[in-house]
XYZ file of N, CA and C in Angstrom:
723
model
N 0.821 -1.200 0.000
C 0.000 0.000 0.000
C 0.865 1.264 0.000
N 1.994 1.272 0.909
C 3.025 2.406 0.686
C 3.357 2.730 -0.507
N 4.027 1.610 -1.021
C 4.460 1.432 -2.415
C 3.312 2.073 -4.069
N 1.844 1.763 -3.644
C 1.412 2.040 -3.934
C 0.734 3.652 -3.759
N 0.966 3.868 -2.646
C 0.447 5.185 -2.581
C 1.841 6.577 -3.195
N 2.918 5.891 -3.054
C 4.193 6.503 -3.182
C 4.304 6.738 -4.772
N 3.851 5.658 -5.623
C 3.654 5.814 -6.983
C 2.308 6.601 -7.429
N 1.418 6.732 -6.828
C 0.446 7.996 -6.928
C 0.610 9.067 -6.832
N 1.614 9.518 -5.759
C 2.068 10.688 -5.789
C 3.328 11.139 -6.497
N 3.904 10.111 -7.247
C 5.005 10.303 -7.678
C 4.621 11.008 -9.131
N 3.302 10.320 -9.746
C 2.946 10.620 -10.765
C 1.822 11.839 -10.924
N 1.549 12.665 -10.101
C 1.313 13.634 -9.944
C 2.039 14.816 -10.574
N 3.869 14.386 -9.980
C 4.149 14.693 -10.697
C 4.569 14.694 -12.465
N 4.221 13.203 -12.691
C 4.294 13.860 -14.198
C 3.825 14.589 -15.037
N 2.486 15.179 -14.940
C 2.481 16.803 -16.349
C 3.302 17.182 -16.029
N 3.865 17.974 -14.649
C 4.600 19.229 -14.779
C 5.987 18.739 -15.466
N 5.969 17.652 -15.494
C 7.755 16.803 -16.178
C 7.195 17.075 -18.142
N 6.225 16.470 -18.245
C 5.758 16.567 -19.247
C 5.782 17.859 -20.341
N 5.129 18.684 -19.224
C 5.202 20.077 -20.070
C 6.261 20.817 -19.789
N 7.619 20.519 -19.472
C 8.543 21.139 -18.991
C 9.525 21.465 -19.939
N 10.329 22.880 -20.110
C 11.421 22.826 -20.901
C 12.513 21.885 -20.934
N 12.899 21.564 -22.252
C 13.989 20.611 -21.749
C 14.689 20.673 -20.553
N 15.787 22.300 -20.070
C 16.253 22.152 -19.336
C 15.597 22.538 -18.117
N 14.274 22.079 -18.081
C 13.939 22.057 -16.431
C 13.027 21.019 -16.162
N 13.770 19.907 -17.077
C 12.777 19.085 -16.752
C 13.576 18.298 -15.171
N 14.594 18.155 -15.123
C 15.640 17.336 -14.093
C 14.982 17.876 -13.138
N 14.762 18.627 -12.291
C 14.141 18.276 -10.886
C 12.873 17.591 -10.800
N 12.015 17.646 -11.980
C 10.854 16.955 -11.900
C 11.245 15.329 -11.998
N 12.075 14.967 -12.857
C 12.858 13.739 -12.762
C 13.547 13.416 -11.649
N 14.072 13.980 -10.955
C 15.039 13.025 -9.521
C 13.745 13.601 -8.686
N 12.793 14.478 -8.469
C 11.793 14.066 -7.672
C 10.781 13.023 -7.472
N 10.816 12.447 -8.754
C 9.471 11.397 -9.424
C 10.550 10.420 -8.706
N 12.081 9.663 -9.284
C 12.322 8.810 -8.991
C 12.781 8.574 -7.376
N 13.003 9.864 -6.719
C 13.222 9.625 -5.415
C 12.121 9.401 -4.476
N 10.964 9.997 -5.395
C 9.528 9.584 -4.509
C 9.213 7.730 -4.626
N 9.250 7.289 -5.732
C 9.344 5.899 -6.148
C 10.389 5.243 -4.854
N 11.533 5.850 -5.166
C 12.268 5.081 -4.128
C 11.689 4.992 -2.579
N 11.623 6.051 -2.180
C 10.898 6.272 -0.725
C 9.494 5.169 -0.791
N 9.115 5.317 -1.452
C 7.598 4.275 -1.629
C 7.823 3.063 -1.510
N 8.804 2.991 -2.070
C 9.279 1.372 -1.715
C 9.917 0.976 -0.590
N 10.335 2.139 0.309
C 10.851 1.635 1.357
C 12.702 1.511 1.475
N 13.217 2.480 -0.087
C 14.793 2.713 0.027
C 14.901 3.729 0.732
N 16.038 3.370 1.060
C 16.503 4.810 1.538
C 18.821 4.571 1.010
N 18.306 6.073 0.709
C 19.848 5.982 -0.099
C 20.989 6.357 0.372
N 22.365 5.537 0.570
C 23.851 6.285 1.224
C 24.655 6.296 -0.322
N 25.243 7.284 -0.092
C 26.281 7.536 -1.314
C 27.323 7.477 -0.493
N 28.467 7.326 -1.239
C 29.703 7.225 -0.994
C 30.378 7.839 -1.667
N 31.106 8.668 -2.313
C 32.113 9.139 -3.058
C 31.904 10.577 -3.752
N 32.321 10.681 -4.903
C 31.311 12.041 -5.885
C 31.495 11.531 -7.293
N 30.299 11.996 -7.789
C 30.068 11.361 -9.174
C 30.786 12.705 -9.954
N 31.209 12.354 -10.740
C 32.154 13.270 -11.963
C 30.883 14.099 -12.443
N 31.652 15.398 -12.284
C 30.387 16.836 -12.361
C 30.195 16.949 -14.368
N 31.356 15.924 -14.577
C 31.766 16.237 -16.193
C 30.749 16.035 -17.283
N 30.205 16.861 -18.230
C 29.462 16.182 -19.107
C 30.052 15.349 -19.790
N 29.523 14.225 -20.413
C 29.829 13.109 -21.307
C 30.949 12.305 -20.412
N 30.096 11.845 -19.401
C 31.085 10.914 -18.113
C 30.426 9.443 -18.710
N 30.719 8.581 -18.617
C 30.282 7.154 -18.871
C 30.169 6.084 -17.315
N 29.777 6.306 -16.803
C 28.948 5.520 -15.325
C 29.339 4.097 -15.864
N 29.787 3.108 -14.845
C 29.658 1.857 -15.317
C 29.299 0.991 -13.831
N 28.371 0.474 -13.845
C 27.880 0.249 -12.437
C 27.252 -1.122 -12.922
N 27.297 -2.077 -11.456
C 26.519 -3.528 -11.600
C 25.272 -3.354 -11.278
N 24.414 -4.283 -11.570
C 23.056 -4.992 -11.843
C 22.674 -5.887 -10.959
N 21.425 -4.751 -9.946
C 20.791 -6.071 -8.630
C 19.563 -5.960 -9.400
N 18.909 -5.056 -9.396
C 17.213 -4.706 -8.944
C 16.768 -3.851 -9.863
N 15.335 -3.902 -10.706
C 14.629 -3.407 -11.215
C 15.081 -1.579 -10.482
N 15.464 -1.566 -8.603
C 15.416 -0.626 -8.041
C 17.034 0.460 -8.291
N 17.530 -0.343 -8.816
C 18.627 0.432 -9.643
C 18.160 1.499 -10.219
N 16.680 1.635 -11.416
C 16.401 2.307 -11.695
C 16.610 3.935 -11.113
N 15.437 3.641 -10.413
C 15.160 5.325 -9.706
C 16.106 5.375 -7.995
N 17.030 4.234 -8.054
C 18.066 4.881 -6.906
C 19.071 5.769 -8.137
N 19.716 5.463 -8.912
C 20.741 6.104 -9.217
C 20.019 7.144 -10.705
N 18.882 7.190 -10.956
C 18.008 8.617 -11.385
C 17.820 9.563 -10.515
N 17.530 9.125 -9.308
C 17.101 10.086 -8.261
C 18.917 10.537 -7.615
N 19.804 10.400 -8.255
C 21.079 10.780 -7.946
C 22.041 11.282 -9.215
N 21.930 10.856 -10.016
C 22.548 10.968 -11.554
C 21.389 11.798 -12.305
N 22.144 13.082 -13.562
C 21.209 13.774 -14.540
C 22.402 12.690 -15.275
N 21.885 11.481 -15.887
C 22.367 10.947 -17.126
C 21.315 9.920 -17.741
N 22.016 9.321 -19.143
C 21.129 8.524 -19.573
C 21.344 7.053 -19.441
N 20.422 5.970 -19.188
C 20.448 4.931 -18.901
C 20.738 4.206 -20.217
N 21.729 3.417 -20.504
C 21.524 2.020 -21.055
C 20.325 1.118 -20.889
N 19.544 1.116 -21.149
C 18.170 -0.096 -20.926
C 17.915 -0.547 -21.977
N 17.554 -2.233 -21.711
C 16.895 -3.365 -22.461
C 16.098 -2.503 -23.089
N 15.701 -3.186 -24.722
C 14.551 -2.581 -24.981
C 13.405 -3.282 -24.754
N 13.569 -4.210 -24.056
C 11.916 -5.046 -23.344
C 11.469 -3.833 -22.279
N 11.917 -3.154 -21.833
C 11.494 -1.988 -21.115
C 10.103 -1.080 -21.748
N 10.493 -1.244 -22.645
C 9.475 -0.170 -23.091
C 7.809 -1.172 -22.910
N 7.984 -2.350 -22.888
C 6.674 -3.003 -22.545
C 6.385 -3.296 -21.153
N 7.382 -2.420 -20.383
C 7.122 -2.247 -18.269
C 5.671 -1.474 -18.229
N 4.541 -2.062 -17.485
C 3.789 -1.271 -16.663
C 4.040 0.213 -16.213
N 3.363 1.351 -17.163
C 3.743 2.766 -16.169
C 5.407 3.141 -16.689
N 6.497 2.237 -16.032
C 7.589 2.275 -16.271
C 7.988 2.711 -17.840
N 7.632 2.162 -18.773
C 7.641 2.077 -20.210
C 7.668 3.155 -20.886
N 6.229 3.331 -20.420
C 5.658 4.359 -21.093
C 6.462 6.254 -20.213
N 6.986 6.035 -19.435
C 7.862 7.072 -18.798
C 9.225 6.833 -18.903
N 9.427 5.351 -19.797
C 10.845 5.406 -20.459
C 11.489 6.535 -21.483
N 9.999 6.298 -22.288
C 10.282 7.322 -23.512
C 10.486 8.492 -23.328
N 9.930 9.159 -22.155
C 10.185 10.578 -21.630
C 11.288 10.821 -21.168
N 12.354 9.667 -19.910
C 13.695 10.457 -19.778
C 14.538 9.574 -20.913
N 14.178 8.868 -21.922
C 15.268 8.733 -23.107
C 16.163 7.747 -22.994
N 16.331 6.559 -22.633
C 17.455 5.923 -22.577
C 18.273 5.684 -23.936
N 19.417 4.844 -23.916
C 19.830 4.691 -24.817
C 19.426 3.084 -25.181
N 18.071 2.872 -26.092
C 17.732 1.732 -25.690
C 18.181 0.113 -26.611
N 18.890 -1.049 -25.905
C 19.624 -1.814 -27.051
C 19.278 -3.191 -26.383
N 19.268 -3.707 -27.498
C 18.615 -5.096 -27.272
C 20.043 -6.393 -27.350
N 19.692 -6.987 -25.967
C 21.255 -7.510 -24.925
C 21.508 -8.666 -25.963
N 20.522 -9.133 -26.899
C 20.622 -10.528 -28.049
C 20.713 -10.507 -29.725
N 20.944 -9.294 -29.476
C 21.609 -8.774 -31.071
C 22.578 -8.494 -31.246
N 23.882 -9.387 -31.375
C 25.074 -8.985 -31.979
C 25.393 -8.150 -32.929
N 24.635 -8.720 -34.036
C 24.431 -7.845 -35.528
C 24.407 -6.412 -34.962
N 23.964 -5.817 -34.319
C 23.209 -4.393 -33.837
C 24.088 -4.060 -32.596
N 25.202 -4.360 -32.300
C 25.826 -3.683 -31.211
C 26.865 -2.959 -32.043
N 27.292 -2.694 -33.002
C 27.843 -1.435 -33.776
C 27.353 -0.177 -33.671
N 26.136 -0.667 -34.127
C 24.717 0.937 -34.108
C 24.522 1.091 -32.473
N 24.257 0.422 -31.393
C 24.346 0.363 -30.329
C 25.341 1.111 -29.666
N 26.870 0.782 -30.015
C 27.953 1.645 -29.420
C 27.617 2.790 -30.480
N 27.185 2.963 -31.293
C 27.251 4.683 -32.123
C 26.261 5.331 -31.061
N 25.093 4.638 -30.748
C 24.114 5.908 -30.037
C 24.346 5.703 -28.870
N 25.412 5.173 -27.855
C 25.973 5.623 -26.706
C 27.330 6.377 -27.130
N 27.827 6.484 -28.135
C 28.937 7.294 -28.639
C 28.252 8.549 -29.097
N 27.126 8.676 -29.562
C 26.311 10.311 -29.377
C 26.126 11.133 -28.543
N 25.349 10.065 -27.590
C 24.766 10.658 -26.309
C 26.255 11.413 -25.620
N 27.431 11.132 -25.850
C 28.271 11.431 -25.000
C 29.153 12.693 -25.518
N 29.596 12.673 -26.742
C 29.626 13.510 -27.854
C 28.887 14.895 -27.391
N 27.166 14.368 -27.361
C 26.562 15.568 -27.322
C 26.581 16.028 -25.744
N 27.318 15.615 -24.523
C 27.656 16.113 -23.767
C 26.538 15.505 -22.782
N 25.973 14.498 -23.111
C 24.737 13.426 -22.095
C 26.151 12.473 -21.351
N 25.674 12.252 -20.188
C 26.666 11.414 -19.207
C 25.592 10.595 -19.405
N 26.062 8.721 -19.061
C 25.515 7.516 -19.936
C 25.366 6.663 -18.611
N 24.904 5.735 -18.088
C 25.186 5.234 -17.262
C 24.774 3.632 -17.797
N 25.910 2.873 -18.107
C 26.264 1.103 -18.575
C 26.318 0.487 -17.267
N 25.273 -0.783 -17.299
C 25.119 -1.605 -16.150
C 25.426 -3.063 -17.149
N 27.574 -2.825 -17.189
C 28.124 -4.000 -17.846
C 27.856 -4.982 -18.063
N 26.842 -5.842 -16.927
C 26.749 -7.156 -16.985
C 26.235 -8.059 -18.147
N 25.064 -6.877 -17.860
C 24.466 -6.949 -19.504
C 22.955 -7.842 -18.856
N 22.912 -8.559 -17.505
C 21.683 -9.027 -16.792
C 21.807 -8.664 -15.235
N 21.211 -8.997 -14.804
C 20.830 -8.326 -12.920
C 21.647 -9.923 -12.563
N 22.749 -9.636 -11.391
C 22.965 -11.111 -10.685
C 21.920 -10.745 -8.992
N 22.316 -11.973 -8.229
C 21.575 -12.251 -6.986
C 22.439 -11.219 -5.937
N 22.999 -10.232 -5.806
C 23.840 -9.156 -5.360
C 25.208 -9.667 -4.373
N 25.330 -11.236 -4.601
C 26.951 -11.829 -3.615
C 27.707 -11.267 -4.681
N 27.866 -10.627 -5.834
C 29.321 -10.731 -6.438
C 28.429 -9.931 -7.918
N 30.017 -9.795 -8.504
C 30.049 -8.832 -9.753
C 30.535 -10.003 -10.431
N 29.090 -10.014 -11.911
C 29.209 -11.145 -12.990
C 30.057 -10.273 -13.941
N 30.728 -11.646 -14.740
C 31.598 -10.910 -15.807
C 31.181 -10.142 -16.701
N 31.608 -8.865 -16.890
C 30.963 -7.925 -18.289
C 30.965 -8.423 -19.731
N 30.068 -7.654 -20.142
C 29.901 -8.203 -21.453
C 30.444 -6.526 -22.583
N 32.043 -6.389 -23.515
C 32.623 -5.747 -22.782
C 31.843 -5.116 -24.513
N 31.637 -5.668 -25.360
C 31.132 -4.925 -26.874
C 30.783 -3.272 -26.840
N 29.820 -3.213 -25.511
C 30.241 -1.476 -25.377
C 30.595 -0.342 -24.613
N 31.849 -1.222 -24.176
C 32.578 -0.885 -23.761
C 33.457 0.261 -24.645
N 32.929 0.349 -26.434
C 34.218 0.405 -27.525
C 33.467 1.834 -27.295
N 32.531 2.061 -26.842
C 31.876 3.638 -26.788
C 32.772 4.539 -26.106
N 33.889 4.004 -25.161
C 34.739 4.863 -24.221
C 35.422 5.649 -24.562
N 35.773 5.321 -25.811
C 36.736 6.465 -26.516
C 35.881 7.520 -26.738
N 34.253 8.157 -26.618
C 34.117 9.474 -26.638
C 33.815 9.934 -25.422
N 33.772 9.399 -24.255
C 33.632 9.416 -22.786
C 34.412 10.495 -22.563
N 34.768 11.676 -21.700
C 35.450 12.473 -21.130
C 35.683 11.582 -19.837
N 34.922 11.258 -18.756
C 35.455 10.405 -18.162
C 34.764 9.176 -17.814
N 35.363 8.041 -17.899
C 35.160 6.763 -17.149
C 34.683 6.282 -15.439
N 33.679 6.275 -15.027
C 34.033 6.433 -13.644
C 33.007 5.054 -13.102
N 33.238 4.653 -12.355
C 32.708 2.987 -12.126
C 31.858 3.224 -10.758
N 30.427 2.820 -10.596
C 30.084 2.512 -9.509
C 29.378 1.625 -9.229
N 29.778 0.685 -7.504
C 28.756 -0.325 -7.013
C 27.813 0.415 -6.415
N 26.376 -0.878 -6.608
C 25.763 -0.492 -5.960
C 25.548 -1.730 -4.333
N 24.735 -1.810 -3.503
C 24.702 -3.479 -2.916
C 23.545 -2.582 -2.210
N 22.494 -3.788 -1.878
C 21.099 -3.241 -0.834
C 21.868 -4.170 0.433
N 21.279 -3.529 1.547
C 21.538 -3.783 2.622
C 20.439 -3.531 3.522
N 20.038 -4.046 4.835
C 19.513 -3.683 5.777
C 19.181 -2.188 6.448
N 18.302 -1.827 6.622
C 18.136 -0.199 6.757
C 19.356 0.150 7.790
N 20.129 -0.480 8.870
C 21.150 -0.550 9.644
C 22.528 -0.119 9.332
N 22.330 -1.118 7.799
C 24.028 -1.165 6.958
C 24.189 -3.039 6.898
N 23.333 -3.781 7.868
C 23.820 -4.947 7.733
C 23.538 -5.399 6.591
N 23.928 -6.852 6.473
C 24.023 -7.756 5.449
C 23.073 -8.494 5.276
N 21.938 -8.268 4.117
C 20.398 -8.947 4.116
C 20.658 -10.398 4.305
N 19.688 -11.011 4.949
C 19.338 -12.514 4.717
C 19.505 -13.175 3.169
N 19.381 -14.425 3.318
C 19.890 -14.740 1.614
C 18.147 -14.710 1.564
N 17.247 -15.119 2.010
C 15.805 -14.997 2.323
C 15.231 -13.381 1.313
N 15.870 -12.521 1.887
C 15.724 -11.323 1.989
C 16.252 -10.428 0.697
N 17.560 -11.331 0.507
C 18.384 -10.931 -0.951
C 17.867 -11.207 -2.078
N 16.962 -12.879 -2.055
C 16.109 -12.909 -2.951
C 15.302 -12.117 -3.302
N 14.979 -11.687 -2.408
C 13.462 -10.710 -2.534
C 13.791 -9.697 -3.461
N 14.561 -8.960 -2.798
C 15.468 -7.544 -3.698
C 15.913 -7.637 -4.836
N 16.883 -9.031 -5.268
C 17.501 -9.471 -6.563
C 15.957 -9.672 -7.247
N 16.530 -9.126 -8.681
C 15.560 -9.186 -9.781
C 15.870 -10.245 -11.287
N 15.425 -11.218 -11.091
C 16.648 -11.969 -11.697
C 15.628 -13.341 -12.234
N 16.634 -13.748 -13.423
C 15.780 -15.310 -13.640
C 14.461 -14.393 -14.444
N 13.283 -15.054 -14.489
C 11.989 -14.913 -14.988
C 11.132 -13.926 -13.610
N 11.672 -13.281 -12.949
C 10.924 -12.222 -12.397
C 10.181 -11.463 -13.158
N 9.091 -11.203 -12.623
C 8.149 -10.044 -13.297
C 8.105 -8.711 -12.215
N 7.616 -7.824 -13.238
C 8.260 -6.456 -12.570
C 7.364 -6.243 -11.088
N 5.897 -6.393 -11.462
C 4.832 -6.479 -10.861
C 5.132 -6.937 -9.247
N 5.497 -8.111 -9.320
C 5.830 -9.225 -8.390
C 7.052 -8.966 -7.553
N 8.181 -8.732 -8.183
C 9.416 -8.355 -7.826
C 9.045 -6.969 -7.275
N 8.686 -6.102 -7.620
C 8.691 -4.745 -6.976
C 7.456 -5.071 -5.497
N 6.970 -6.002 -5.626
C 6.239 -5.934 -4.378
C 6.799 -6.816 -3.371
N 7.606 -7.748 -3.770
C 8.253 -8.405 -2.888
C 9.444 -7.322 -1.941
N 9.870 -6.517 -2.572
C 11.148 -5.406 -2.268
C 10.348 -4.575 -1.727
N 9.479 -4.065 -1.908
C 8.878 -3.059 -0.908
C 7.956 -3.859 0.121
N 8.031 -4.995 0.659
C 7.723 -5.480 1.821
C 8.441 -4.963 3.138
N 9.944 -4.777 3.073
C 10.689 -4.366 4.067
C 11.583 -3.181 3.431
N 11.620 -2.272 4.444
C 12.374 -1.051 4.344
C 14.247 -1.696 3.860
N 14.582 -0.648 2.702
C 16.371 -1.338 2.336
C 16.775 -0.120 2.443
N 18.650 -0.527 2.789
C 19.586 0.404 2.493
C 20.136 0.216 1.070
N 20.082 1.022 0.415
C 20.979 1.260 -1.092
C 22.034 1.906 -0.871
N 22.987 0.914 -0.871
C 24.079 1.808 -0.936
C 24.880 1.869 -2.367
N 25.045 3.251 -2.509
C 26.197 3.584 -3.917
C 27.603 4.371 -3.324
N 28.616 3.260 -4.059
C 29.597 3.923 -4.219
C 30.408 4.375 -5.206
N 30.839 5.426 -5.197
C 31.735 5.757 -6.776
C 33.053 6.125 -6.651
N 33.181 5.282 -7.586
C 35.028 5.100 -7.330
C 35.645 5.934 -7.874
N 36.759 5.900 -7.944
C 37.947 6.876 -8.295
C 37.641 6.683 -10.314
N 37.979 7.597 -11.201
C 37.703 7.451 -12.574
C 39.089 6.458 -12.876
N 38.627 5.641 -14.174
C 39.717 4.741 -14.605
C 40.392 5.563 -15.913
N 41.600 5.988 -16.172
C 42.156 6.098 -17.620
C 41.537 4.767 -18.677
N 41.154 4.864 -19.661
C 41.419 3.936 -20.936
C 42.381 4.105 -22.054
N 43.190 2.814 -21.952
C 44.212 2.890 -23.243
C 43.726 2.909 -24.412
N 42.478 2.825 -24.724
C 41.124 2.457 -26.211
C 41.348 1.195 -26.380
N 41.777 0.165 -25.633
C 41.095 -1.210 -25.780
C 40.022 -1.653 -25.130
N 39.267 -2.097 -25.537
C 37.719 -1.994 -24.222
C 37.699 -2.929 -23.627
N 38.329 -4.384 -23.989
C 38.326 -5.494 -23.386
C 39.914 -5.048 -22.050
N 40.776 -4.355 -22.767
C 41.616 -4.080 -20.825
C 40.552 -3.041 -20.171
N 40.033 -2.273 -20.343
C 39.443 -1.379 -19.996
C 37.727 -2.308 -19.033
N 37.417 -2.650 -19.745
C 36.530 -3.420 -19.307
C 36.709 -3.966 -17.616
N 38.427 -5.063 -18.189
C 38.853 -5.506 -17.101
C 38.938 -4.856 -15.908
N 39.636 -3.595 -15.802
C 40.507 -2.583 -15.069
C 39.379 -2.344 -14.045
N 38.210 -2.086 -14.769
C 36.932 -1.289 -14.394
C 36.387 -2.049 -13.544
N 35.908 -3.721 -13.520
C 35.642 -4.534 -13.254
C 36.392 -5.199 -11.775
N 37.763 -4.873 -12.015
C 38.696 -5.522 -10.733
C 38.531 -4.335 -9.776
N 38.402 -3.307 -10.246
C 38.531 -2.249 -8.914
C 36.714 -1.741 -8.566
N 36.023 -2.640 -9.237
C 34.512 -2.784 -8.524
C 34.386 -3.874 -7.689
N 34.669 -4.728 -8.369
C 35.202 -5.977 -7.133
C 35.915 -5.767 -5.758
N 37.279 -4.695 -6.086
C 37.569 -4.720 -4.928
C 36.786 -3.858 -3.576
N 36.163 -3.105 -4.752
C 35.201 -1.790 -3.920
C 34.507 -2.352 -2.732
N 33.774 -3.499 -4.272
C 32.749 -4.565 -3.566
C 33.185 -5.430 -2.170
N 33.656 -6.046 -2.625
C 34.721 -7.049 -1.493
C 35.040 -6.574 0.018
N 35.514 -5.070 -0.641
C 35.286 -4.123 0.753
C 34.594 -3.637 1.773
N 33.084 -3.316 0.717
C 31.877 -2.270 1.133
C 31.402 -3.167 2.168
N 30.962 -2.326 3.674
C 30.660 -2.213 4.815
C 29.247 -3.321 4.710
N 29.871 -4.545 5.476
C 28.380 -5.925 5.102
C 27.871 -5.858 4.138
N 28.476 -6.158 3.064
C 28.065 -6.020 1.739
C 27.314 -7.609 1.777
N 26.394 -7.859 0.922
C 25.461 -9.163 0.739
C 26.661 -10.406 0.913
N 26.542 -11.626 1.278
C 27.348 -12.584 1.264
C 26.615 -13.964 0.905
């Protein structure tokens, strides 16, 4: 019912997002998604500072449908998203409004054109945010990237990597009970999964790491990016186990 009442009011605000100049639409956007979040029962710790730079390239792992509007309601950039998105409940149809860069994870043929329109967005001075994995894991660990666009980095100004991990409203380390719930994964439906996660209040925690140089190989680059999220991970304060 929270959850539900939190998305009523969230969408209240959308005309005023709707009829908004381009550049004023962003507070109506991190208000919508931080109201979503609160509805569900997140509540958000940051860690670090996200690069103030336009055309930054975000590269962050994959728990939860709730990735979404934690790191919208913190980031003015554009998302990488599936294009099965656009057939989300509500979600979908307010895809098209903040714009992702949208690419489909089972078309090889089409990840050329794929890295060109995350090589635009960045160009034209949009910061991008790539959730490498390329699918959501169960939140114990960072799955291997899938690194094809990765080759977009060369128009990036900067590279900068962040974990995310849910945790206990405390900081502790969820139940594996509990981790299920949150992980969005396998044949989950959005419906289902988002109501299982807003049963109990979570900590989201984001951290953002230090920016990586790229030599323009995307597969070392990939790597580089990947080992020092791991270690982030490995680190971060009761991180899931």
């Amino acid at each position: 019912m929270r959850a539900l009442l939190s998305l009523a009011i969230a969408l209240l605000r959308v005309p005023f997002w709707l009829v908004s100049a381009p550049g004023n639409r962003r507070p109506h956007e991190q208000a919508f998604f931080a109201q979503i979040a609160r509805g569900c029962g997140i509540s958000i710790s940051q860690q670090g500072a996200p690069s103030p730079k336009a055309g930054t390239l975000f590269i962050m792992n994959h728990i939860s449908w709730a990735d979404i509007p934690v790191m919208m309601a913190l980031l003015d950039a554009d998302f990488v998203a599936k294009s099965e998105m656009i057939d989300w409940p509500v979600i979908g149809w307010l895809a098209l409004r903040f714009d992702p860069v949208f690419v489909s994870r089972n078309s090889q043929r089409r990840s050329h054109d794929q890295v060109d329109a995350i090589r635009a967005r960045l160009k034209a001075g949009r910061s991008v945010i790539l959730c490498a994995e390329g699918t959501t894991s169960d939140g114990t660990t960072i799955l291997p990237f899938r690194t094809s666009l990765f080759a977009a980095a060369d128009a990036a100004q900067i590279v900068q990597p962040i974990i995310i991990a849910y945790l206990t409203p405390d900081g502790d380390a969820l139940s594996p009970h509990r981790q299920r719930e949150v992980a969005w994964i396998d044949d989950d439906a959005l419906i289902s999964g988002a109501s299982r996660f807003a049963k109990e209040r979570t900590l989201a925690l984001v951290v953002f790491l230090l920016p990586v140089e790229s030599d323009g190989n995307r597969k070392t680059l990939a790597g580089t990016v990947r080992q020092r999220m791991l270690d982030a991970y490995a680190a971060a304060p009761n991180r899931p186990r």
